[in-house]
Amino acid sequence: MELWLLLILLSLGFFTYFTIQRSVANITRTPVWLLWLVLMTPVLIWSAWMLVYGKNTPPPLALTVGPFVLCPLLYWLLIQWGRPVPKPPMNQEVDNQPQMSLTQQMLPPNSETPTLRPITKQEETELRNCFPWGVYYLQNVEYRPQAVLCRGKLRTNPESAYQTVRENIEAEFGDRFFVIFQESFNGKPFFALVPNPQSQPKVGQEKETEPVTRPLFALGLVLITLLTTTVIGAEIAGVTAEQSQADPTVLLRGLPYAVALMAILSIHELGHYIAARFYKVRATLPYFIPVPFFLGTLGAFIQMRSPVPHRKALFDIGIAGPLAGFLVTVPLLIWGLAHSAVVPVSDASGLLNFQSLNPRFSLLLTVLSKWALGSQLTAKMAIHLHPVAVAGYIGLVVTAFNLMPVGQLDGGHIVHAMFGQRTGIAIGQVVRLLVLVRAMLEPDLLVWAIILLLLPVADEPALNDVSELDNWRDVAGLLALVILASIVLPPGTITELLNM
């Protein structure tokens, strides 16, 4: 129990630090380690209580609820205290748009925020001429330290308006600005011009383009992850430490798990990468995160180094990964389940026990298990997973987690693109609470619920964040949410029909 808890803490701590580094490090001066410590405090307190008093002794109510309430509040306050908040001019009202730095959202990680060079009176006149009155009737220009906000009334469809205004501004100012089209909280579309960091050469230097793809680095991570997942796969296959020391070749028994898992993760990230390249979004190659424990890897990721042009691109890039990974996961999972063994259900059976997995927490997993194992899987039986089935099961969990409609997860991109940024934020808040309620009924999901609570609920906007999707993308988005529901929701009365 202590080793399992330590592995969970290490994985959760690494993931939390990585998430903070990617999501909020560029919008606040508060040290990342301090934000990380605040977010990890509830988990550390509860883990310490469990180690001292055991899992059967619940902590007092104050210790259970207090950190859960106070630490997120302190986390938010620390971000706000470290955030440089510009004061609006005395003759202007504070707008009700999302309070986020538009410039910082467009920057790659660890980049310095470029400052906005003041616009002269002549340039302001040229800027106003970029807004034809029949397309977007410009009424007010507001100056901020890192953006110029152009407010008015939309006179045509959003896509045509953005295309026209962006082309006019590029013709007048070149690549000096990113042109962003967003909706404020009151639903009125506005344009924002933020400095393009790629167009601002350093003093005494010519403009340089940061290399995005690092193939040797990516290949090195692949090879290291193949090694760590092979070692973990051998353990899953039943190879003991003594056997591997006596004959290292027995570690090859871990290759089926390693190859299957890495194929699922690779194709998931390649789906994102290919979609990003299709829309000419600068993106890194997929990078694996190898670890010598737990599953052998903490997954893979890509980073986008330029803004997403519009909501259609945001949708396509978001859905391409989980859809591609799901299409590979299902056949591998079915094959692995067909080669798995059934064992009697016991108190140790659960979501995290690969030797005695109870599939009845998931509708889709229940149906696939019954399909693969047939009459062997009855109401009193669990599954001893084949290593390939373990990889497929992990792929199913990864797909479900990424499809969660929260913040910058793939599902967050999908609902943002479908319903808009404000509605996407509301959906994310509701889903986080629902997962927390589900975790109270299924304690093995508690880590998942905590991670979702740590994630920022707001997704970054596309450059044109006003134009809506077409019908077929809406259908595809709803299908993705149906896949998510089939994975995370229990089968209910279907188990009786399947004799499970």
Tab-separated table of C-alpha atoms in Angstrom, residues 13-468:
chain	number	residue	atom	x	y	z
A	13	GLY	CA	3.317	15.598	-8.408
A	14	PHE	CA	5.111	15.426	-11.752
A	15	PHE	CA	1.896	15.930	-13.697
A	16	THR	CA	0.843	18.857	-11.505
A	17	TYR	CA	4.198	20.632	-11.881
A	18	PHE	CA	4.171	20.061	-15.631
A	19	THR	CA	0.605	21.399	-15.901
A	20	ILE	CA	1.379	24.541	-13.893
A	21	GLN	CA	4.540	25.154	-15.912
A	22	ARG	CA	2.608	24.971	-19.181
A	23	SER	CA	-0.598	26.744	-18.162
A	24	VAL	CA	0.091	29.595	-15.728
A	25	ALA	CA	3.858	30.135	-15.539
A	26	ASN	CA	3.659	32.770	-18.275
A	27	ILE	CA	0.844	34.809	-16.718
A	28	THR	CA	2.155	35.286	-13.175
A	29	ARG	CA	5.424	36.050	-11.443
A	30	THR	CA	4.612	33.723	-8.542
A	31	PRO	CA	7.215	30.906	-8.479
A	32	VAL	CA	6.016	27.639	-10.001
A	33	TRP	CA	7.307	25.620	-7.051
A	34	LEU	CA	5.132	27.648	-4.651
A	35	LEU	CA	2.011	27.153	-6.766
A	36	TRP	CA	2.846	23.449	-7.001
A	37	LEU	CA	3.246	23.163	-3.237
A	38	VAL	CA	-0.115	24.834	-2.606
A	39	LEU	CA	-1.936	22.520	-5.012
A	40	MET	CA	-0.240	19.411	-3.645
A	41	THR	CA	-0.899	20.303	0.011
A	42	PRO	CA	-4.320	18.543	0.253
A	43	VAL	CA	-2.944	15.366	-1.309
A	44	LEU	CA	0.118	15.410	0.939
A	45	ILE	CA	-2.022	15.938	4.053
A	46	TRP	CA	-4.440	13.128	3.175
A	47	SER	CA	-1.578	10.794	2.212
A	48	ALA	CA	0.231	11.483	5.492
A	49	TRP	CA	-2.952	10.742	7.441
A	50	MET	CA	-3.406	7.472	5.552
A	51	LEU	CA	0.176	6.391	6.241
A	52	VAL	CA	-0.105	7.160	9.963
A	53	TYR	CA	-3.655	6.026	10.721
A	54	GLY	CA	-4.432	3.650	7.850
A	55	LYS	CA	-7.031	3.888	5.107
A	56	ASN	CA	-9.798	2.566	7.345
A	57	THR	CA	-9.615	5.592	9.680
A	58	PRO	CA	-11.162	8.641	8.006
A	59	PRO	CA	-9.609	12.042	8.784
A	60	PRO	CA	-11.690	14.612	10.687
A	61	LEU	CA	-14.065	16.758	8.674
A	62	ALA	CA	-11.938	19.907	9.043
A	63	LEU	CA	-8.897	18.088	7.678
A	64	THR	CA	-10.930	16.637	4.825
A	65	VAL	CA	-12.743	19.762	3.674
A	66	GLY	CA	-10.385	22.515	4.846
A	67	PRO	CA	-7.429	21.926	2.475
A	68	PHE	CA	-9.826	21.196	-0.372
A	69	VAL	CA	-11.428	24.644	0.034
A	70	LEU	CA	-8.499	26.791	1.165
A	71	CYS	CA	-5.735	25.590	-1.163
A	72	PRO	CA	-7.535	26.319	-4.481
A	73	LEU	CA	-8.422	29.762	-3.113
A	74	LEU	CA	-4.810	30.410	-2.079
A	75	TYR	CA	-3.631	29.130	-5.472
A	76	TRP	CA	-5.897	31.631	-7.249
A	77	LEU	CA	-4.806	34.492	-4.992
A	78	LEU	CA	-1.108	33.727	-5.579
A	79	ILE	CA	-1.664	33.819	-9.330
A	80	GLN	CA	-3.517	37.119	-9.109
A	81	TRP	CA	-0.902	38.708	-6.819
A	82	GLY	CA	1.832	37.753	-9.254
A	83	ARG	CA	-0.077	38.833	-12.349
A	84	PRO	CA	0.781	42.267	-13.790
A	85	VAL	CA	-2.700	43.786	-14.041
A	86	PRO	CA	-2.747	47.035	-16.056
A	87	LYS	CA	-5.037	49.799	-14.886
A	88	PRO	CA	-7.392	51.180	-17.529
A	89	PRO	CA	-7.226	54.869	-18.341
A	90	MET	CA	-9.300	57.166	-16.129
A	91	ASN	CA	-11.752	57.983	-18.930
A	92	GLN	CA	-12.467	54.362	-19.812
A	93	GLU	CA	-14.651	51.788	-18.147
A	94	VAL	CA	-13.328	48.381	-17.280
A	95	ASP	CA	-14.570	45.951	-19.916
A	96	ASN	CA	-16.158	42.645	-19.094
A	97	GLN	CA	-14.063	40.547	-21.445
A	98	PRO	CA	-12.140	37.524	-20.153
A	99	GLN	CA	-9.349	38.795	-17.905
A	100	MET	CA	-6.461	37.075	-19.700
A	101	SER	CA	-3.337	38.435	-21.329
A	102	LEU	CA	-3.950	37.960	-25.035
A	103	THR	CA	-0.277	38.394	-25.825
A	104	GLN	CA	0.853	35.758	-23.350
A	105	GLN	CA	-1.648	33.256	-24.694
A	106	MET	CA	0.044	33.460	-28.095
A	107	LEU	CA	3.566	32.874	-26.799
A	108	PRO	CA	5.432	29.585	-26.553
A	109	PRO	CA	6.425	28.391	-23.073
A	110	ASN	CA	9.256	30.244	-21.312
A	111	SER	CA	9.092	33.187	-23.739
A	112	GLU	CA	9.415	36.777	-22.686
A	113	THR	CA	6.257	38.827	-23.162
A	114	PRO	CA	6.800	41.372	-25.953
A	115	THR	CA	5.744	44.927	-25.256
A	116	LEU	CA	3.411	46.835	-27.536
A	117	ARG	CA	5.084	49.691	-29.375
A	118	PRO	CA	2.837	52.765	-29.102
A	119	ILE	CA	0.644	53.526	-32.108
A	120	THR	CA	0.920	57.028	-33.506
A	121	LYS	CA	-2.026	59.188	-34.516
A	122	GLN	CA	-1.284	58.462	-38.173
A	123	GLU	CA	-1.166	54.734	-37.492
A	124	GLU	CA	-4.444	54.922	-35.595
A	125	THR	CA	-6.065	56.534	-38.614
A	126	GLU	CA	-4.657	53.762	-40.811
A	127	LEU	CA	-5.917	51.213	-38.315
A	128	ARG	CA	-9.444	52.614	-38.370
A	129	ASN	CA	-9.409	52.433	-42.169
A	130	CYS	CA	-8.831	48.680	-41.872
A	131	PHE	CA	-12.419	48.272	-40.592
A	132	PRO	CA	-14.917	48.791	-43.446
A	133	TRP	CA	-18.172	50.095	-41.989
A	134	GLY	CA	-20.204	47.479	-43.884
A	135	VAL	CA	-18.103	44.666	-42.377
A	136	TYR	CA	-17.320	45.767	-38.825
A	137	TYR	CA	-18.412	49.250	-37.758
A	138	LEU	CA	-15.554	50.418	-35.508
A	139	GLN	CA	-16.744	52.582	-32.603
A	140	ASN	CA	-13.901	52.657	-30.087
A	141	VAL	CA	-10.167	51.921	-29.900
A	142	GLU	CA	-8.731	51.137	-26.455
A	143	TYR	CA	-5.030	50.952	-25.679
A	144	ARG	CA	-3.597	48.420	-23.233
A	145	PRO	CA	0.063	47.734	-22.390
A	146	GLN	CA	-0.010	44.515	-24.410
A	147	ALA	CA	-2.953	44.918	-26.790
A	148	VAL	CA	-5.067	47.332	-28.797
A	149	LEU	CA	-8.763	46.551	-28.440
A	150	CYS	CA	-11.059	47.541	-31.295
A	151	ARG	CA	-14.754	47.504	-30.407
A	152	GLY	CA	-17.726	48.012	-32.652
A	153	LYS	CA	-20.684	46.294	-34.321
A	154	LEU	CA	-20.481	43.244	-36.547
A	155	ARG	CA	-22.245	43.913	-39.878
A	156	THR	CA	-21.618	40.593	-41.700
A	157	ASN	CA	-20.864	36.980	-40.858
A	158	PRO	CA	-17.906	36.532	-38.451
A	159	GLU	CA	-15.726	34.560	-40.856
A	160	SER	CA	-15.910	37.165	-43.622
A	161	ALA	CA	-15.399	39.990	-41.133
A	162	TYR	CA	-12.282	38.427	-39.636
A	163	GLN	CA	-10.816	37.579	-43.039
A	164	THR	CA	-11.366	41.116	-44.343
A	165	VAL	CA	-10.065	42.941	-41.272
A	166	ARG	CA	-7.042	40.648	-40.876
A	167	GLU	CA	-6.033	41.087	-44.529
A	168	ASN	CA	-6.383	44.871	-44.241
A	169	ILE	CA	-4.275	45.017	-41.072
A	170	GLU	CA	-1.602	42.738	-42.556
A	171	ALA	CA	-1.492	44.899	-45.691
A	172	GLU	CA	-1.031	48.027	-43.549
A	173	PHE	CA	1.172	46.741	-40.694
A	174	GLY	CA	2.738	43.552	-42.065
A	175	ASP	CA	3.328	40.820	-39.465
A	176	ARG	CA	3.590	43.280	-36.579
A	177	PHE	CA	0.375	42.035	-34.925
A	178	PHE	CA	-1.642	38.950	-34.265
A	179	VAL	CA	-5.261	39.807	-35.087
A	180	ILE	CA	-7.609	38.167	-32.584
A	181	PHE	CA	-11.390	38.079	-32.895
A	182	GLN	CA	-13.157	37.210	-29.623
A	183	GLU	CA	-16.441	37.607	-27.796
A	184	SER	CA	-16.609	39.497	-24.513
A	185	PHE	CA	-18.640	38.147	-21.619
A	186	ASN	CA	-21.645	40.136	-22.835
A	187	GLY	CA	-21.496	38.337	-26.184
A	188	LYS	CA	-20.249	41.267	-28.284
A	189	PRO	CA	-17.404	40.406	-30.711
A	190	PHE	CA	-14.296	42.600	-30.600
A	191	PHE	CA	-10.886	42.637	-32.292
A	192	ALA	CA	-7.615	42.651	-30.373
A	193	LEU	CA	-4.201	43.402	-31.845
A	194	VAL	CA	-1.322	41.887	-29.888
A	195	PRO	CA	2.382	42.087	-30.807
A	196	ASN	CA	3.722	39.178	-32.799
A	197	PRO	CA	6.872	38.008	-30.967
A	198	GLN	CA	8.207	36.420	-34.143
A	199	SER	CA	8.294	39.805	-35.882
A	200	GLN	CA	10.352	41.566	-33.189
A	201	PRO	CA	14.101	41.024	-33.612
A	202	LYS	CA	16.335	41.448	-30.609
A	203	VAL	CA	18.546	44.495	-30.391
A	204	GLY	CA	21.543	44.071	-32.681
A	205	GLN	CA	20.158	40.835	-34.171
A	206	GLU	CA	18.063	39.886	-37.136
A	207	LYS	CA	14.734	38.177	-36.646
A	208	GLU	CA	15.271	34.510	-35.868
A	209	THR	CA	12.858	31.619	-35.908
A	210	GLU	CA	13.042	29.216	-32.990
A	211	PRO	CA	13.436	25.608	-34.165
A	212	VAL	CA	10.283	23.670	-33.402
A	213	THR	CA	11.050	20.073	-34.271
A	214	ARG	CA	13.918	18.349	-32.451
A	215	PRO	CA	13.933	14.889	-34.038
A	216	LEU	CA	16.983	13.537	-32.210
A	217	PHE	CA	15.580	14.554	-28.849
A	218	ALA	CA	12.189	13.031	-29.718
A	219	LEU	CA	13.849	9.811	-30.920
A	220	GLY	CA	15.920	9.590	-27.733
A	221	LEU	CA	12.775	9.856	-25.611
A	222	VAL	CA	11.120	7.141	-27.727
A	223	LEU	CA	14.022	4.741	-27.160
A	224	ILE	CA	14.185	5.444	-23.424
A	225	THR	CA	10.418	5.015	-23.102
A	226	LEU	CA	10.579	1.763	-25.069
A	227	LEU	CA	13.111	0.513	-22.510
A	228	THR	CA	11.126	1.593	-19.433
A	229	THR	CA	7.816	0.254	-20.769
A	230	THR	CA	9.462	-3.046	-21.733
A	231	VAL	CA	10.751	-3.473	-18.173
A	232	ILE	CA	7.318	-2.667	-16.720
A	233	GLY	CA	5.680	-4.911	-19.330
A	234	ALA	CA	7.886	-7.791	-18.213
A	235	GLU	CA	6.708	-7.268	-14.642
A	236	ILE	CA	3.105	-7.290	-15.836
A	237	ALA	CA	3.830	-10.541	-17.708
A	238	GLY	CA	4.998	-12.113	-14.446
A	239	VAL	CA	8.780	-11.811	-14.784
A	240	THR	CA	10.423	-11.468	-11.364
A	241	ALA	CA	13.534	-9.476	-10.540
A	242	GLU	CA	15.460	-12.692	-9.904
A	243	GLN	CA	14.516	-14.064	-13.321
A	244	SER	CA	15.555	-10.894	-15.131
A	245	GLN	CA	18.891	-10.800	-13.311
A	246	ALA	CA	19.586	-14.423	-14.148
A	247	ASP	CA	18.513	-14.113	-17.792
A	248	PRO	CA	17.998	-10.559	-19.125
A	249	THR	CA	16.411	-11.899	-22.321
A	250	VAL	CA	13.203	-12.656	-20.392
A	251	LEU	CA	12.583	-8.892	-20.383
A	252	LEU	CA	11.574	-9.303	-24.025
A	253	ARG	CA	8.307	-10.688	-22.698
A	254	GLY	CA	7.470	-7.062	-21.921
A	255	LEU	CA	7.683	-5.993	-25.583
A	256	PRO	CA	4.008	-6.733	-26.438
A	257	TYR	CA	2.906	-4.340	-23.709
A	258	ALA	CA	5.526	-1.735	-24.623
A	259	VAL	CA	4.836	-1.779	-28.368
A	260	ALA	CA	1.046	-1.739	-27.917
A	261	LEU	CA	1.079	1.122	-25.399
A	262	MET	CA	3.554	3.233	-27.354
A	263	ALA	CA	1.593	2.642	-30.567
A	264	ILE	CA	-1.577	3.950	-28.908
A	265	LEU	CA	0.147	7.012	-27.438
A	266	SER	CA	2.135	7.721	-30.615
A	267	ILE	CA	-0.876	7.586	-32.925
A	268	HIS	CA	-2.849	9.773	-30.512
A	269	GLU	CA	-0.186	12.488	-30.590
A	270	LEU	CA	0.495	12.066	-34.317
A	271	GLY	CA	-3.192	12.758	-34.888
A	272	HIS	CA	-2.735	16.133	-33.170
A	273	TYR	CA	0.537	16.770	-34.986
A	274	ILE	CA	-0.796	16.040	-38.488
A	275	ALA	CA	-3.906	18.158	-37.895
A	276	ALA	CA	-1.750	21.022	-36.607
A	277	ARG	CA	0.531	20.839	-39.630
A	278	PHE	CA	-2.522	20.776	-41.926
A	279	TYR	CA	-3.565	24.150	-40.532
A	280	LYS	CA	0.034	25.435	-40.622
A	281	VAL	CA	0.235	25.651	-36.825
A	282	ARG	CA	3.824	25.328	-35.630
A	283	ALA	CA	3.983	22.265	-33.385
A	284	THR	CA	6.691	20.130	-31.843
A	285	LEU	CA	7.089	16.452	-32.567
A	286	PRO	CA	5.459	14.089	-30.036
A	287	TYR	CA	7.621	13.808	-26.893
A	288	PHE	CA	7.321	10.795	-24.599
A	289	ILE	CA	7.761	11.039	-20.825
A	290	PRO	CA	9.632	7.920	-19.633
A	291	VAL	CA	9.587	6.874	-15.975
A	292	PRO	CA	11.174	3.723	-14.475
A	293	PHE	CA	8.070	2.832	-12.438
A	294	PHE	CA	4.257	2.855	-12.585
A	295	LEU	CA	3.342	2.243	-16.268
A	296	GLY	CA	6.812	2.943	-17.669
A	297	THR	CA	5.659	6.286	-19.062
A	298	LEU	CA	3.512	9.242	-18.090
A	299	GLY	CA	2.312	9.587	-21.672
A	300	ALA	CA	3.333	11.793	-24.578
A	301	PHE	CA	2.573	15.340	-25.685
A	302	ILE	CA	3.098	17.926	-28.380
A	303	GLN	CA	3.351	21.686	-27.945
A	304	MET	CA	1.840	24.215	-30.342
A	305	ARG	CA	4.130	27.197	-30.845
A	306	SER	CA	1.809	29.426	-32.886
A	307	PRO	CA	-1.841	30.405	-32.416
A	308	VAL	CA	-4.710	28.324	-33.784
A	309	PRO	CA	-6.316	30.244	-36.675
A	310	HIS	CA	-10.018	29.544	-35.974
A	311	ARG	CA	-12.458	27.337	-34.077
A	312	LYS	CA	-12.685	24.780	-36.877
A	313	ALA	CA	-8.945	24.235	-36.631
A	314	LEU	CA	-9.190	24.109	-32.829
A	315	PHE	CA	-11.854	21.410	-33.133
A	316	ASP	CA	-9.988	19.348	-35.727
A	317	ILE	CA	-6.693	19.462	-33.822
A	318	GLY	CA	-8.456	18.623	-30.560
A	319	ILE	CA	-10.481	15.669	-31.828
A	320	ALA	CA	-7.821	14.180	-34.130
A	321	GLY	CA	-5.729	12.794	-31.250
A	322	PRO	CA	-8.329	10.922	-29.173
A	323	LEU	CA	-10.150	9.696	-32.287
A	324	ALA	CA	-6.975	8.270	-33.846
A	325	GLY	CA	-5.870	6.746	-30.534
A	326	PHE	CA	-9.338	5.255	-29.936
A	327	LEU	CA	-9.367	3.557	-33.348
A	328	VAL	CA	-6.106	1.797	-32.417
A	329	THR	CA	-7.037	1.153	-28.783
A	330	VAL	CA	-10.250	-0.804	-29.427
A	331	PRO	CA	-8.818	-3.608	-31.621
A	332	LEU	CA	-5.751	-3.980	-29.377
A	333	LEU	CA	-7.987	-4.123	-26.302
A	334	ILE	CA	-10.287	-6.729	-27.872
A	335	TRP	CA	-7.313	-8.904	-28.888
A	336	GLY	CA	-5.761	-8.554	-25.447
A	337	LEU	CA	-9.032	-9.380	-23.692
A	338	ALA	CA	-9.494	-12.457	-25.886
A	339	HIS	CA	-6.076	-13.699	-24.691
A	340	SER	CA	-6.737	-12.824	-21.049
A	341	ALA	CA	-7.894	-15.215	-18.315
A	342	VAL	CA	-10.870	-15.001	-16.001
A	343	VAL	CA	-10.434	-15.188	-12.228
A	344	PRO	CA	-12.937	-15.111	-9.364
A	345	VAL	CA	-13.985	-11.672	-8.152
A	346	SER	CA	-12.434	-10.828	-4.785
A	347	ASP	CA	-12.121	-7.868	-2.447
A	348	ALA	CA	-8.887	-6.964	-4.254
A	349	SER	CA	-10.647	-6.696	-7.635
A	350	GLY	CA	-10.944	-3.160	-8.920
A	351	LEU	CA	-10.007	-0.583	-11.520
A	352	LEU	CA	-6.258	-0.641	-10.837
A	353	ASN	CA	-5.721	-4.372	-10.359
A	354	PHE	CA	-4.512	-5.824	-13.664
A	355	GLN	CA	-4.504	-9.325	-12.169
A	356	SER	CA	-8.152	-9.030	-11.156
A	357	LEU	CA	-9.831	-6.245	-13.092
A	358	ASN	CA	-13.533	-5.747	-12.550
A	359	PRO	CA	-14.747	-4.244	-15.854
A	360	ARG	CA	-18.242	-3.372	-14.628
A	361	PHE	CA	-17.428	0.273	-13.871
A	362	SER	CA	-17.454	1.080	-17.618
A	363	LEU	CA	-20.187	0.423	-20.161
A	364	LEU	CA	-17.794	0.132	-23.106
A	365	LEU	CA	-15.280	-2.023	-21.242
A	366	THR	CA	-18.080	-4.308	-20.070
A	367	VAL	CA	-19.400	-4.813	-23.609
A	368	LEU	CA	-15.923	-5.392	-25.099
A	369	SER	CA	-14.995	-7.825	-22.307
A	370	LYS	CA	-18.148	-9.858	-22.843
A	371	TRP	CA	-17.597	-9.839	-26.599
A	372	ALA	CA	-14.001	-11.065	-26.253
A	373	LEU	CA	-14.442	-13.597	-23.443
A	374	GLY	CA	-17.993	-14.787	-24.071
A	375	SER	CA	-19.527	-17.209	-21.603
A	376	GLN	CA	-16.308	-17.357	-19.538
A	377	LEU	CA	-17.062	-13.938	-18.043
A	378	THR	CA	-19.931	-14.336	-15.611
A	379	ALA	CA	-21.231	-12.231	-12.747
A	380	LYS	CA	-18.719	-13.668	-10.265
A	381	MET	CA	-15.627	-13.439	-12.484
A	382	ALA	CA	-12.969	-10.745	-13.021
A	383	ILE	CA	-10.238	-10.548	-15.652
A	384	HIS	CA	-6.512	-11.267	-15.373
A	385	LEU	CA	-5.352	-8.976	-18.177
A	386	HIS	CA	-2.911	-10.030	-20.869
A	387	PRO	CA	-0.101	-7.419	-21.243
A	388	VAL	CA	-1.609	-6.198	-24.532
A	389	ALA	CA	-4.979	-5.890	-22.784
A	390	VAL	CA	-3.277	-3.785	-20.105
A	391	ALA	CA	-1.979	-1.461	-22.826
A	392	GLY	CA	-5.423	-1.301	-24.422
A	393	TYR	CA	-7.048	-0.629	-21.066
A	394	ILE	CA	-4.586	2.205	-20.416
A	395	GLY	CA	-5.347	3.528	-23.915
A	396	LEU	CA	-9.047	3.540	-23.051
A	397	VAL	CA	-8.336	5.465	-19.839
A	398	VAL	CA	-6.096	7.939	-21.714
A	399	THR	CA	-8.819	8.463	-24.324
A	400	ALA	CA	-11.443	9.110	-21.666
A	401	PHE	CA	-9.231	11.494	-19.711
A	402	ASN	CA	-8.296	13.512	-22.780
A	403	LEU	CA	-11.931	13.721	-23.874
A	404	MET	CA	-12.916	15.287	-20.557
A	405	PRO	CA	-14.367	18.694	-21.565
A	406	VAL	CA	-12.159	20.655	-19.175
A	407	GLY	CA	-9.742	23.475	-19.988
A	408	GLN	CA	-6.918	22.619	-22.355
A	409	LEU	CA	-7.636	18.898	-22.544
A	410	ASP	CA	-8.758	17.660	-25.960
A	411	GLY	CA	-12.355	17.568	-24.763
A	412	GLY	CA	-11.984	21.152	-23.559
A	413	HIS	CA	-10.882	22.186	-27.061
A	414	ILE	CA	-13.848	20.312	-28.542
A	415	VAL	CA	-16.580	21.917	-26.405
A	416	HIS	CA	-14.890	25.320	-26.723
A	417	ALA	CA	-14.972	25.008	-30.512
A	418	MET	CA	-18.570	23.732	-30.476
A	419	PHE	CA	-20.175	26.110	-27.981
A	420	GLY	CA	-17.742	29.002	-27.502
A	421	GLN	CA	-15.269	29.859	-24.760
A	422	ARG	CA	-17.766	30.982	-22.093
A	423	THR	CA	-20.014	27.934	-22.448
A	424	GLY	CA	-16.955	25.691	-22.571
A	425	ILE	CA	-15.808	27.067	-19.212
A	426	ALA	CA	-19.234	26.391	-17.684
A	427	ILE	CA	-19.288	22.840	-19.037
A	428	GLY	CA	-15.816	22.232	-17.619
A	429	GLN	CA	-16.867	23.370	-14.153
A	430	VAL	CA	-19.902	21.058	-14.159
A	431	VAL	CA	-17.899	18.070	-15.412
A	432	ARG	CA	-15.246	18.513	-12.722
A	433	LEU	CA	-17.913	18.421	-10.026
A	434	LEU	CA	-19.584	15.365	-11.583
A	435	VAL	CA	-16.292	13.476	-11.693
A	436	LEU	CA	-15.682	14.395	-8.053
A	437	VAL	CA	-19.105	12.993	-7.133
A	438	ARG	CA	-18.355	9.831	-9.121
A	439	ALA	CA	-15.017	9.516	-7.304
A	440	MET	CA	-16.855	9.484	-3.981
A	441	LEU	CA	-18.704	6.387	-5.198
A	442	GLU	CA	-15.616	4.911	-6.888
A	443	PRO	CA	-12.537	5.829	-4.756
A	444	ASP	CA	-10.115	4.610	-7.450
A	445	LEU	CA	-11.145	7.653	-9.501
A	446	LEU	CA	-10.109	10.123	-6.780
A	447	VAL	CA	-6.710	10.877	-8.340
A	448	TRP	CA	-8.433	11.530	-11.654
A	449	ALA	CA	-10.890	13.916	-9.973
A	450	ILE	CA	-8.058	15.771	-8.205
A	451	ILE	CA	-6.119	16.223	-11.448
A	452	LEU	CA	-9.196	17.683	-13.159
A	453	LEU	CA	-9.670	20.100	-10.265
A	454	LEU	CA	-6.064	21.265	-10.649
A	455	LEU	CA	-6.370	21.961	-14.358
A	456	PRO	CA	-7.240	25.510	-15.476
A	457	VAL	CA	-10.850	25.506	-16.626
A	458	ALA	CA	-10.371	28.145	-19.362
A	459	ASP	CA	-9.126	27.152	-22.805
A	460	GLU	CA	-7.015	29.497	-24.898
A	461	PRO	CA	-8.908	31.260	-27.706
A	462	ALA	CA	-8.286	30.825	-31.402
A	463	LEU	CA	-7.390	33.885	-33.461
A	464	ASN	CA	-10.901	33.867	-34.904
A	465	ASP	CA	-12.823	32.674	-31.868
A	466	VAL	CA	-16.225	33.884	-33.068
A	467	SER	CA	-16.981	31.850	-36.225
A	468	GLU	CA	-18.951	28.705	-35.441
